[in-house]
CSV table of C-alpha atoms in Angstrom, one decimal:
chain,number,residue,atom,x,y,z
A,6,MET,CA,-33.4,21.0,-105.1
A,7,SER,CA,-35.7,19.4,-107.7
A,8,THR,CA,-38.3,16.8,-106.7
A,9,GLU,CA,-36.2,14.1,-108.4
A,10,ASP,CA,-33.1,15.1,-106.4
A,11,LEU,CA,-35.1,15.2,-103.2
A,12,ALA,CA,-36.3,11.6,-103.8
A,13,THR,CA,-32.8,10.4,-104.6
A,14,ALA,CA,-31.5,12.0,-101.3
A,15,ARG,CA,-34.2,10.3,-99.2
A,16,THR,CA,-33.5,7.0,-100.9
A,17,SER,CA,-29.8,7.3,-100.2
A,18,ARG,CA,-30.5,8.2,-96.5
A,19,ARG,CA,-32.7,5.1,-96.1
A,20,THR,CA,-30.0,3.0,-97.7
A,21,LEU,CA,-27.3,4.4,-95.4
A,22,LEU,CA,-29.4,3.9,-92.2
A,23,ALA,CA,-30.2,0.3,-93.3
A,24,GLY,CA,-26.5,-0.3,-93.8
A,25,PHE,CA,-25.7,0.9,-90.3
A,26,GLY,CA,-28.4,-1.4,-88.9
A,27,VAL,CA,-27.0,-4.4,-90.8
A,28,ALA,CA,-23.5,-3.5,-89.6
A,29,ALA,CA,-24.6,-3.3,-86.0
A,30,LEU,CA,-26.3,-6.6,-86.1
A,31,GLY,CA,-23.3,-8.2,-87.7
A,32,LEU,CA,-21.0,-6.8,-85.0
A,33,LEU,CA,-23.3,-8.0,-82.3
A,34,ALA,CA,-23.4,-11.5,-83.8
A,35,LEU,CA,-19.6,-11.5,-84.1
A,36,GLN,CA,-19.2,-10.5,-80.4
A,37,ARG,CA,-21.6,-13.3,-79.4
A,38,SER,CA,-19.7,-15.8,-81.4
A,39,MET,CA,-16.3,-14.9,-79.8
A,40,PRO,CA,-15.3,-16.6,-76.6
A,41,PHE,CA,-15.8,-14.5,-73.4
A,42,ALA,CA,-12.5,-13.6,-71.7
A,43,GLU,CA,-13.0,-13.7,-67.9
A,44,PRO,CA,-11.1,-11.2,-65.8
A,45,ALA,CA,-8.0,-12.4,-63.9
A,46,ARG,CA,-8.8,-14.0,-60.6
A,47,PRO,CA,-6.6,-14.5,-57.5
A,48,PRO,CA,-5.3,-18.0,-56.9
A,49,ALA,CA,-7.8,-20.4,-55.3
A,50,ARG,CA,-7.7,-20.3,-51.5
A,51,GLY,CA,-9.1,-23.7,-50.9
A,52,SER,CA,-11.9,-24.3,-48.3
A,53,GLY,CA,-10.9,-21.2,-46.2
A,54,ARG,CA,-9.1,-23.2,-43.5
A,55,ILE,CA,-5.4,-22.5,-43.2
A,56,PRO,CA,-3.3,-25.5,-44.5
A,57,ASN,CA,-1.7,-27.8,-42.0
A,58,PRO,CA,1.5,-29.0,-43.7
A,59,THR,CA,4.6,-30.2,-41.8
A,60,VAL,CA,7.2,-27.4,-41.7
A,61,THR,CA,10.6,-27.1,-40.0
A,62,THR,CA,11.6,-24.4,-37.6
A,63,HIS,CA,15.0,-22.7,-37.6
A,64,GLU,CA,15.7,-24.7,-34.5
A,65,GLY,CA,15.2,-28.0,-36.5
A,66,ARG,CA,11.9,-29.0,-35.1
A,67,ALA,CA,9.3,-30.5,-37.4
A,68,VAL,CA,5.8,-29.1,-36.6
A,69,ARG,CA,2.3,-29.0,-38.1
A,70,PHE,CA,1.7,-25.4,-39.2
A,71,TYR,CA,-1.9,-25.0,-38.1
A,72,ASP,CA,-2.1,-27.4,-35.3
A,73,ASP,CA,1.1,-26.4,-33.5
A,74,LEU,CA,1.7,-22.8,-34.5
A,75,ILE,CA,-1.7,-21.2,-35.3
A,76,ARG,CA,-4.6,-22.9,-33.6
A,77,ASP,CA,-6.1,-20.7,-30.8
A,78,LYS,CA,-3.2,-18.3,-30.9
A,79,VAL,CA,-2.7,-14.6,-31.7
A,80,VAL,CA,0.0,-14.6,-34.5
A,81,ALA,CA,2.0,-12.1,-36.6
A,82,ILE,CA,3.1,-13.9,-39.8
A,83,SER,CA,5.6,-12.5,-42.3
A,84,MET,CA,7.4,-13.9,-45.3
A,85,THR,CA,11.0,-13.2,-45.9
A,86,TYR,CA,14.2,-14.9,-47.2
A,87,ALA,CA,17.7,-14.9,-45.9
A,88,GLN,CA,19.3,-13.5,-49.1
A,89,CYS,CA,17.1,-10.4,-49.1
A,90,THR,CA,19.2,-7.2,-48.8
A,91,ALA,CA,16.7,-4.6,-50.1
A,92,SER,CA,13.7,-3.9,-47.9
A,93,CYS,CA,13.8,-7.0,-45.7
A,94,PRO,CA,16.3,-5.7,-43.2
A,95,ALA,CA,14.1,-2.7,-42.5
A,96,THR,CA,11.0,-4.9,-42.0
A,97,MET,CA,13.0,-7.2,-39.8
A,98,GLY,CA,14.2,-4.2,-37.7
A,99,ASN,CA,10.6,-3.2,-37.2
A,100,LEU,CA,9.6,-6.7,-36.1
A,101,ILE,CA,12.5,-6.9,-33.7
A,102,ARG,CA,11.3,-3.7,-32.1
A,103,VAL,CA,7.7,-5.1,-32.0
A,104,GLN,CA,9.1,-8.2,-30.3
A,105,GLN,CA,10.8,-6.0,-27.7
A,106,MET,CA,7.7,-3.9,-27.1
A,107,LEU,CA,5.6,-7.1,-26.6
A,108,GLY,CA,7.8,-7.9,-23.6
A,109,GLU,CA,6.5,-10.9,-21.6
A,110,ARG,CA,3.5,-11.3,-24.0
A,111,ILE,CA,5.8,-12.7,-26.8
A,112,GLY,CA,5.6,-16.5,-26.7
A,113,ARG,CA,2.7,-16.4,-24.2
A,114,ASP,CA,0.0,-14.2,-25.7
A,115,VAL,CA,1.4,-13.4,-29.1
A,116,PHE,CA,3.5,-15.6,-31.4
A,117,MET,CA,5.6,-14.4,-34.4
A,118,LEU,CA,6.3,-16.5,-37.5
A,119,SER,CA,8.4,-15.8,-40.5
A,120,ILE,CA,8.1,-18.1,-43.5
A,121,THR,CA,10.8,-18.3,-46.2
A,122,LEU,CA,9.8,-17.4,-49.7
A,123,PHE,CA,12.7,-19.6,-51.0
A,124,PRO,CA,12.5,-22.9,-49.2
A,125,GLU,CA,14.8,-24.4,-51.9
A,126,VAL,CA,17.8,-22.6,-50.4
A,127,ASP,CA,16.7,-21.5,-46.9
A,128,SER,CA,17.4,-24.6,-44.8
A,129,PRO,CA,16.8,-24.6,-41.1
A,130,GLN,CA,20.5,-23.9,-40.6
A,131,VAL,CA,20.4,-20.9,-43.0
A,132,LEU,CA,17.3,-19.5,-41.2
A,133,LYS,CA,18.9,-20.0,-37.8
A,134,GLN,CA,21.9,-17.9,-38.9
A,135,TYR,CA,19.5,-15.3,-40.3
A,136,ALA,CA,17.5,-15.2,-37.0
A,137,GLU,CA,20.7,-14.9,-35.0
A,138,LYS,CA,22.0,-12.1,-37.2
A,139,PHE,CA,19.0,-10.0,-36.2
A,140,GLY,CA,18.9,-11.0,-32.5
A,141,VAL,CA,15.6,-12.8,-32.7
A,142,GLY,CA,14.4,-14.0,-29.3
A,143,PRO,CA,12.1,-16.7,-28.0
A,144,GLY,CA,8.5,-16.7,-29.3
A,145,TRP,CA,9.5,-16.1,-32.9
A,146,GLN,CA,9.9,-19.0,-35.3
A,147,PHE,CA,11.4,-19.0,-38.8
A,148,LEU,CA,9.9,-21.7,-41.0
A,149,THR,CA,10.8,-23.7,-44.1
A,150,GLY,CA,9.4,-26.8,-45.8
A,151,ALA,CA,8.6,-28.4,-49.0
A,152,PRO,CA,8.2,-25.8,-51.8
A,153,ALA,CA,4.6,-26.9,-52.6
A,154,ASP,CA,3.6,-26.6,-49.0
A,155,ILE,CA,5.2,-23.2,-48.6
A,156,GLU,CA,3.4,-22.0,-51.7
A,157,SER,CA,0.0,-23.3,-50.4
A,158,LEU,CA,0.6,-21.3,-47.2
A,159,ARG,CA,1.6,-18.2,-49.1
A,160,ILE,CA,-1.7,-18.2,-51.0
A,161,ALA,CA,-3.9,-19.2,-48.1
A,162,LEU,CA,-2.4,-16.4,-45.9
A,163,GLY,CA,-3.0,-13.8,-48.6
A,164,PHE,CA,0.6,-13.1,-49.7
A,165,TYR,CA,-0.3,-12.9,-53.3
A,166,ASP,CA,-1.1,-10.4,-56.1
A,167,PRO,CA,-4.1,-10.9,-58.4
A,168,ASP,CA,-1.8,-10.1,-61.4
A,169,PRO,CA,-0.1,-13.4,-62.2
A,170,ALA,CA,3.0,-11.6,-63.7
A,171,ILE,CA,3.5,-9.7,-60.4
A,172,ASP,CA,2.6,-12.7,-58.2
A,173,ALA,CA,5.3,-14.8,-59.9
A,174,ILE,CA,8.0,-12.5,-58.5
A,175,ARG,CA,8.3,-14.0,-55.1
A,176,THR,CA,10.4,-11.1,-53.7
A,177,GLN,CA,7.3,-8.9,-54.0
A,178,HIS,CA,5.7,-10.6,-51.0
A,179,ALA,CA,8.3,-9.9,-48.3
A,180,ASN,CA,7.0,-6.7,-46.7
A,181,MET,CA,3.6,-7.5,-45.4
A,182,ILE,CA,2.5,-9.0,-42.1
A,183,ARG,CA,-0.6,-11.2,-41.7
A,184,ILE,CA,-1.9,-10.6,-38.1
A,185,GLY,CA,-4.7,-12.7,-36.7
A,186,ASN,CA,-6.5,-14.3,-33.8
A,187,ALA,CA,-7.1,-17.9,-34.9
A,188,ALA,CA,-9.5,-18.6,-32.0
A,189,TYR,CA,-11.9,-16.0,-33.3
A,190,ASP,CA,-10.9,-16.4,-36.9
A,191,ARG,CA,-10.2,-12.7,-37.0
A,192,TRP,CA,-7.5,-11.6,-39.5
A,193,THR,CA,-6.0,-8.4,-40.8
A,194,MET,CA,-2.8,-7.2,-42.4
A,195,SER,CA,-0.2,-4.6,-41.8
A,196,PRO,CA,2.6,-3.2,-44.0
A,197,GLY,CA,6.0,-4.2,-42.6
A,198,LEU,CA,7.6,-0.8,-43.3
A,199,VAL,CA,5.4,1.3,-41.1
A,200,ARG,CA,6.4,2.4,-37.6
A,201,PRO,CA,6.7,-0.5,-35.1
A,202,GLU,CA,4.1,1.1,-32.9
A,203,GLN,CA,1.6,0.8,-35.7
A,204,ILE,CA,2.3,-2.9,-36.2
A,205,LEU,CA,1.9,-3.4,-32.4
A,206,SER,CA,-1.4,-1.5,-32.5
A,207,VAL,CA,-2.7,-3.9,-35.1
A,208,ILE,CA,-1.6,-6.9,-33.0
A,209,ASN,CA,-3.3,-5.4,-29.9
A,210,HIS,CA,-6.5,-4.9,-31.9
A,211,VAL,CA,-7.0,-8.7,-32.3
A,212,ASP,CA,-5.6,-9.7,-28.9
A,213,PRO,CA,-8.4,-10.0,-26.4
A,214,THR,CA,-6.0,-10.0,-23.5
A,215,VAL,CA,-5.3,-6.3,-24.2
A,216,VAL,CA,-7.6,-3.8,-22.4
A,217,HIS,CA,-8.4,-0.9,-24.7
A,218,THR,CA,-9.3,2.3,-22.9
A,219,ALA,CA,-9.8,5.9,-24.1
A,220,HIS,CA,-8.0,7.3,-21.1
A,221,PRO,CA,-5.4,5.9,-18.6
A,222,PRO,CA,-7.0,4.2,-15.7
A,223,SER,CA,-7.4,6.3,-12.5
A,224,PRO,CA,-5.4,5.3,-9.4
A,225,PRO,CA,-7.3,3.3,-6.8
A,226,GLY,CA,-9.6,5.5,-4.6
A,227,ALA,CA,-9.3,8.5,-6.9
A,228,PRO,CA,-12.7,10.3,-7.3
A,229,ARG,CA,-14.4,10.0,-10.7
A,230,PRO,CA,-15.8,12.9,-12.7
A,231,GLY,CA,-19.3,13.6,-11.6
A,232,ARG,CA,-18.8,12.1,-8.2
A,233,GLY,CA,-17.2,14.9,-6.2
A,234,ALA,CA,-14.4,15.5,-8.7
A,235,VAL,CA,-13.9,18.3,-11.2
A,236,ALA,CA,-13.4,17.1,-14.7
A,237,THR,CA,-10.5,18.5,-16.5
């Protein structure tokens, strides 16, 4: 390569690099001038306190949601609707079994609540028929109310999806159970389609009246390991 050709190549290289630099600066300026698109956020959950609207039970009683049904209680809350024929019957069957396993604790230590996802059509009478169809007993309330109030409860209790397109499909929220101890503000969640024993275990986890032991208690007067007994 001649001296003239070498000089020409160096000049072209410098021109090309300079062009890349100008292009990069131009792209940076363009990005800064464009509006920033924030990632999707879940719906606002208010001040953190569970809303307290007036709702109506399947027995026709008007009650305040927080004051009458949640405050100082251990609760298991689900969302459902009377017209559901897909997965709701399986979830309801699991919850019926949980209610049976709770025995005397239901309505005394633990309270079950089911809120309709479609308050426009699920009147107290419709929910009463729905509860009777599954054999729901005392200690379990089915609730309806003004659509705006039910929506505020849905969001505050965590029955929502961060994707607005999915969240808009109300039937997507029917198979989860919000479980909590309102006195301690301790909340968790369980899928509704797991084994009833697993749902009960989550309820027991937040219920301070349940004694958790690693082994069954020994009969009165039985020797304890290390005190004249042989550990097995």
